[in-house]
PDB file of C-alpha atoms in Angstrom:
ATOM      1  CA  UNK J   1      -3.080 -60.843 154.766  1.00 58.00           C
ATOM      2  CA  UNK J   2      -4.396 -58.403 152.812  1.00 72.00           C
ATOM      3  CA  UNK J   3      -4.483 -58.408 149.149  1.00 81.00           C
ATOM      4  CA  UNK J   4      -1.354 -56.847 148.631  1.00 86.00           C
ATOM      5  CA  UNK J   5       2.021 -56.539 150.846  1.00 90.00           C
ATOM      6  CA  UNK J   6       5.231 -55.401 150.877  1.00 92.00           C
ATOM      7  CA  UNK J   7       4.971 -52.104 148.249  1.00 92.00           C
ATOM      8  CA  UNK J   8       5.448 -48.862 149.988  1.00 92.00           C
ATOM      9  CA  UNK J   9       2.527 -45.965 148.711  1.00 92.00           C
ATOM     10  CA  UNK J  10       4.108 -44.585 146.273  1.00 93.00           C
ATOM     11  CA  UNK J  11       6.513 -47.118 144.137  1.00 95.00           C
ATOM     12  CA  UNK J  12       9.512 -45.533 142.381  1.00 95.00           C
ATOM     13  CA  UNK J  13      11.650 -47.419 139.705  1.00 95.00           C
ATOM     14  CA  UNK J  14      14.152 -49.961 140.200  1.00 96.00           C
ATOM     15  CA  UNK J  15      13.577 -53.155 142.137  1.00 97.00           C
ATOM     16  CA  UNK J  16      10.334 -53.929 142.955  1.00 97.00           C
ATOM     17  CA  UNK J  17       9.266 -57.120 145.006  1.00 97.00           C
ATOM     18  CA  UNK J  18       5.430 -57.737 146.678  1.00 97.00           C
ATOM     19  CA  UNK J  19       2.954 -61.078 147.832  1.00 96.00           C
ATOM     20  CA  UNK J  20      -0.364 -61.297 146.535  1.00 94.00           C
ATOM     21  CA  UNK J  21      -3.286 -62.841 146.504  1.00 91.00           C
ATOM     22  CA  UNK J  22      -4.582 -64.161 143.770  1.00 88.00           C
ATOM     23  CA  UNK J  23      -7.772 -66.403 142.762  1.00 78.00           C
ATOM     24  CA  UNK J  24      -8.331 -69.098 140.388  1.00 68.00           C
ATOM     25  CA  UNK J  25     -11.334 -68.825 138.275  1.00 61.00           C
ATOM     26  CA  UNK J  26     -12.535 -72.215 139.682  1.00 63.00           C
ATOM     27  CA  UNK J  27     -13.399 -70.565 142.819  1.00 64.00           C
ATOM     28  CA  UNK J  28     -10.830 -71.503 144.831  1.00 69.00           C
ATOM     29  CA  UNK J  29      -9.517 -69.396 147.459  1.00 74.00           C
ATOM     30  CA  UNK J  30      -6.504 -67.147 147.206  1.00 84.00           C
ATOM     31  CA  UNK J  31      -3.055 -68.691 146.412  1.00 88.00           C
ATOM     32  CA  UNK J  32      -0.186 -66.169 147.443  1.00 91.00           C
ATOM     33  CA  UNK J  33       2.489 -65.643 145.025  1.00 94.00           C
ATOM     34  CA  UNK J  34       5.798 -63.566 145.432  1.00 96.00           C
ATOM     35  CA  UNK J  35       6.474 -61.185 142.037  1.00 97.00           C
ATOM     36  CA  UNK J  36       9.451 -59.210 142.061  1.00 98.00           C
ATOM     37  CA  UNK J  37      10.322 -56.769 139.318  1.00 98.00           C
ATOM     38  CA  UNK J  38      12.669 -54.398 138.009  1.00 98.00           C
ATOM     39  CA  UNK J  39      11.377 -51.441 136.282  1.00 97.00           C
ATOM     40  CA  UNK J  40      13.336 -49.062 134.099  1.00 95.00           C
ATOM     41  CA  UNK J  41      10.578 -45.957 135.404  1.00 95.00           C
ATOM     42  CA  UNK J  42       9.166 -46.223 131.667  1.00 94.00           C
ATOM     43  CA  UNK J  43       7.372 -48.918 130.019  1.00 95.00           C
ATOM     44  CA  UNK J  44       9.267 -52.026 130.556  1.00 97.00           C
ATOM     45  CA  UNK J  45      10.446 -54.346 133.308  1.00 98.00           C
ATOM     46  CA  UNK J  46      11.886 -57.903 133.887  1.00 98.00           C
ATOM     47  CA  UNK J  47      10.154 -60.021 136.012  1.00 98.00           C
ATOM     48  CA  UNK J  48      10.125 -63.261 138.197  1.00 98.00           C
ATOM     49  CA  UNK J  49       7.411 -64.895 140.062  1.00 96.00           C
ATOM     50  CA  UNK J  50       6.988 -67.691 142.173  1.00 94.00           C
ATOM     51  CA  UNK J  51       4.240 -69.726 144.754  1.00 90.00           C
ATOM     52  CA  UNK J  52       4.751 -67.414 148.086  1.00 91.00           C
ATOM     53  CA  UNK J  53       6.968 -69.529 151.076  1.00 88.00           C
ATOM     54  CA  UNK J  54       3.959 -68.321 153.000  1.00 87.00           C
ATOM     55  CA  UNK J  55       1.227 -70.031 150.949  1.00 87.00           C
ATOM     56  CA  UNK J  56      -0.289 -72.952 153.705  1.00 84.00           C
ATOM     57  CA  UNK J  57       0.486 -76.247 152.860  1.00 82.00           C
ATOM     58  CA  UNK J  58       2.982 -76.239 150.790  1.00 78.00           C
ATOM     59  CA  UNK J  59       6.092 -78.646 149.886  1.00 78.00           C
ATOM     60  CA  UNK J  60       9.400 -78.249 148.440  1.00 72.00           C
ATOM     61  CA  UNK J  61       8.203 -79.635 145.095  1.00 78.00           C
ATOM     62  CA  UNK J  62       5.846 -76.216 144.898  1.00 83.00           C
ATOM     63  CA  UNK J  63       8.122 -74.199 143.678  1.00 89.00           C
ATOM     64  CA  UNK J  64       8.178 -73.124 140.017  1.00 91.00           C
ATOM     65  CA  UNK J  65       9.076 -70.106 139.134  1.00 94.00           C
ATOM     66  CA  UNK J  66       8.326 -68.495 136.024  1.00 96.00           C
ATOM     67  CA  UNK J  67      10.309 -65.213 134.773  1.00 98.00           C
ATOM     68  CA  UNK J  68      10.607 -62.683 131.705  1.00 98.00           C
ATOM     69  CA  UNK J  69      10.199 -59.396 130.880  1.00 98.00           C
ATOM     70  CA  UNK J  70       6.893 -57.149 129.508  1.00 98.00           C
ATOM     71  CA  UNK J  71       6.645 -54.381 127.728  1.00 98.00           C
ATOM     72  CA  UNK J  72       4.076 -51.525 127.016  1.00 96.00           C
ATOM     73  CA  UNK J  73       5.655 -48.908 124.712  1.00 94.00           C
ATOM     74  CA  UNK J  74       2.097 -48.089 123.338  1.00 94.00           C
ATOM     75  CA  UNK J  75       0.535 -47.561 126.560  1.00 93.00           C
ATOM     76  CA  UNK J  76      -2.303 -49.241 125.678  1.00 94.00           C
ATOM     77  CA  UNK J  77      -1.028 -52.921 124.930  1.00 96.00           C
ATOM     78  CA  UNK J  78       0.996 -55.429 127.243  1.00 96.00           C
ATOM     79  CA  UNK J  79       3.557 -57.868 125.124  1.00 97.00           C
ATOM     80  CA  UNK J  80       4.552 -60.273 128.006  1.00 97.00           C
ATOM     81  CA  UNK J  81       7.719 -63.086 127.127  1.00 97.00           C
ATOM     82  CA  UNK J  82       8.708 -65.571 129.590  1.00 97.00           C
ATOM     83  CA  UNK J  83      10.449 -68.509 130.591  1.00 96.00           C
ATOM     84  CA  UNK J  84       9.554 -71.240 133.128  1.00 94.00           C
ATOM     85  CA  UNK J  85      12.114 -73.441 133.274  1.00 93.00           C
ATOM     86  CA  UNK J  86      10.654 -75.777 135.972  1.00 91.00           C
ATOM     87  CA  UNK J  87       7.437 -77.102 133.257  1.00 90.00           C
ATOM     88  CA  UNK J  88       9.788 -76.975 129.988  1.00 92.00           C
ATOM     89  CA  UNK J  89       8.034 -73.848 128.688  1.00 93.00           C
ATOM     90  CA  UNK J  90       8.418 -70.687 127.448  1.00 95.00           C
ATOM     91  CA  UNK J  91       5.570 -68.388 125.803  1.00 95.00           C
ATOM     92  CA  UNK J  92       5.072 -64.933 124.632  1.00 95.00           C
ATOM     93  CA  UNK J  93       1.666 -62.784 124.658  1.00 96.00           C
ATOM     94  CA  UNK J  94       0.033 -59.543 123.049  1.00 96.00           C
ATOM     95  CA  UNK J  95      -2.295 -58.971 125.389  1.00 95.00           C
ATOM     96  CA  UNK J  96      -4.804 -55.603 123.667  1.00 94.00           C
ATOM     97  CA  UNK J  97      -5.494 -53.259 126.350  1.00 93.00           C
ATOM     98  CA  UNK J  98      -3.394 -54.945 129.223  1.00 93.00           C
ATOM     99  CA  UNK J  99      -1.376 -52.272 129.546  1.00 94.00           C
ATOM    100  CA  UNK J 100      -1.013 -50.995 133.390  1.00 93.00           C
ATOM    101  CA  UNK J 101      -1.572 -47.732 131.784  1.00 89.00           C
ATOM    102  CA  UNK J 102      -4.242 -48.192 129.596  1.00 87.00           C
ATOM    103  CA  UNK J 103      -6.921 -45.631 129.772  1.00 82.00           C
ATOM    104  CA  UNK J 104      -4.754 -43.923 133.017  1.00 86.00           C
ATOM    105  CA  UNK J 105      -1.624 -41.663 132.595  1.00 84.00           C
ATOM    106  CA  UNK J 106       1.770 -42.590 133.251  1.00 84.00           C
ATOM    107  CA  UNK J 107       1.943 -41.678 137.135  1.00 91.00           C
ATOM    108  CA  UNK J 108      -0.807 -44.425 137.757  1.00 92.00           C
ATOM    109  CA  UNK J 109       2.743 -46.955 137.331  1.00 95.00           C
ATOM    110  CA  UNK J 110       3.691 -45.261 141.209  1.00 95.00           C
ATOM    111  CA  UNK J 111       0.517 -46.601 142.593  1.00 95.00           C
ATOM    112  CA  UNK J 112       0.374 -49.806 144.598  1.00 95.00           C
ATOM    113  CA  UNK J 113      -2.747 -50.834 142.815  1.00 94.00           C
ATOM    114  CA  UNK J 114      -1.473 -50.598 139.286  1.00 95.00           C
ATOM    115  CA  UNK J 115       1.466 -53.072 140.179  1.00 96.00           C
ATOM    116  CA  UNK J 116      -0.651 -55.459 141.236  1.00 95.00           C
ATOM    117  CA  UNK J 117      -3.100 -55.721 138.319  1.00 94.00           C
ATOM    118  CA  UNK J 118       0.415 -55.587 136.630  1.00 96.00           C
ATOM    119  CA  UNK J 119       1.199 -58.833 138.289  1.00 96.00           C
ATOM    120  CA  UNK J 120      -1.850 -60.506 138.121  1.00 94.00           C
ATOM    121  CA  UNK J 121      -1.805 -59.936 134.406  1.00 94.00           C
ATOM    122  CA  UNK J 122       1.552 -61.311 133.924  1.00 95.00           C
ATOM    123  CA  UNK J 123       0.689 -64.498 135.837  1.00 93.00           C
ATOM    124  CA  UNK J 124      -2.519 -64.540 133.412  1.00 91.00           C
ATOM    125  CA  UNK J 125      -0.337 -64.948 130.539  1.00 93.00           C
ATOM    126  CA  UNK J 126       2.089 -67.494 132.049  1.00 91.00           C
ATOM    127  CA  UNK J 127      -1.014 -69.730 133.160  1.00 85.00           C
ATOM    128  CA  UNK J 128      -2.600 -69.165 129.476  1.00 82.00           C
ATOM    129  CA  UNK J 129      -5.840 -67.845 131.062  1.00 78.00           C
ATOM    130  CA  UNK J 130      -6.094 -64.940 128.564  1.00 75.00           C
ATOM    131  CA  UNK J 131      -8.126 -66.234 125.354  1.00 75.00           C
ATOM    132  CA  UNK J 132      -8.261 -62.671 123.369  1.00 76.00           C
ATOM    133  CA  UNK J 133      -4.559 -62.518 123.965  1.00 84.00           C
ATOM    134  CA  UNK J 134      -1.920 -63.215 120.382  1.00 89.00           C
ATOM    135  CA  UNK J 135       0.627 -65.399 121.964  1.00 90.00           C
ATOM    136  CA  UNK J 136       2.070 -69.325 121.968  1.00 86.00           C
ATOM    137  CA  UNK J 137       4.342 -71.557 123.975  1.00 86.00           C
ATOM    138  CA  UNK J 138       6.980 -73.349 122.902  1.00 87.00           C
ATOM    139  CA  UNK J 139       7.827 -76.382 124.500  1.00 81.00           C
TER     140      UNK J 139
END
C-alpha cells in the first residue's frame, strides 16, 4: 500500500474518508488506520477514526474508534476535541502550529498531502503523543 489511499488529487469539501499508514515512534512498522471526515470547505471538520479492517492480524476486539471534531479558525493553531468511547475517554488539545494550513495558504486543504498530516495529527492528539500541546482527558 502506499502511504495514502482512497483521496482523489484534488479533495473538495464534504465527506472525506482515506487509509493510512502510520508509525509508532517505537519503531514499529506501519499500522493502517481508516479516518473519515467531513469538512465544511473552511476551517473545521468532524472526524472519526478507527484501526483499518485491512491492518494484518487483527481481531474483532481491535476495534476502537475514536471521533470528534478540530478546528483551525486562526490558521495557524489546531484545537482538536474527541471522544473514544471504547477506552472511557475523552480529551481536548491546542496544538500551536498544527494547523494543516500553517505557514501554507488555504488551497493547500485540496491537496492529498495536507489531509493526511491532518490525520496523523489528529491521531497524535487522541494517543497523547504531543507534549507542547494545552490539552487533558477526562476519564
Amino acid at each position: 500500500m502506499s502511504e495514502i489511499e482512497g483521496l482523489p488529487d484534488e479533495i473538495d469539501s464534504g465527506d472525506i474518508a482515506f487509509t493510512f499508514e502510520n508509525y509508532d515512534s517505537d519503531g514499529g512498522g506501519p499500522t493502517l488506520f481508516d479516518f473519515r471526515a467531513t469538512w465544511d470547505g473552511g476551517h473545521t471538520m468532524t472526524w472519526w477514526q478507527d484501526i483499518s479492517e485491512r491492518q494484518p492480524g487483527l481481531s474483532p476486539m481491535s476495534s476502537a474508534p475514536s471521533e470528534g471534531w478540530a478546528s483551525w479558525r486562526n490558521g495557524n493553531d489546531l484545537l482538536v476535541a474527541y471522544t473514544w468511547p471504547d477506552l472511557e475517554t475523552d480529551g481536548w488539545a491546542y496544538v500551536r502550529g498544527g494547523a494543516p494550513t500553517a505557514a501554507k495558504d488555504d488551497d493547500a486543504m485540496y491537496e492529498p498531502e495536507t489531509w493526511l498530516a491532518l490525520a496523523r495529527t489528529v491521531l497524535g492528539v487522541v494517543h497523547e503523543r504531543f507534549s507542547d500541546a494545552d490539552g487533558g482527558t477526562f476519564r
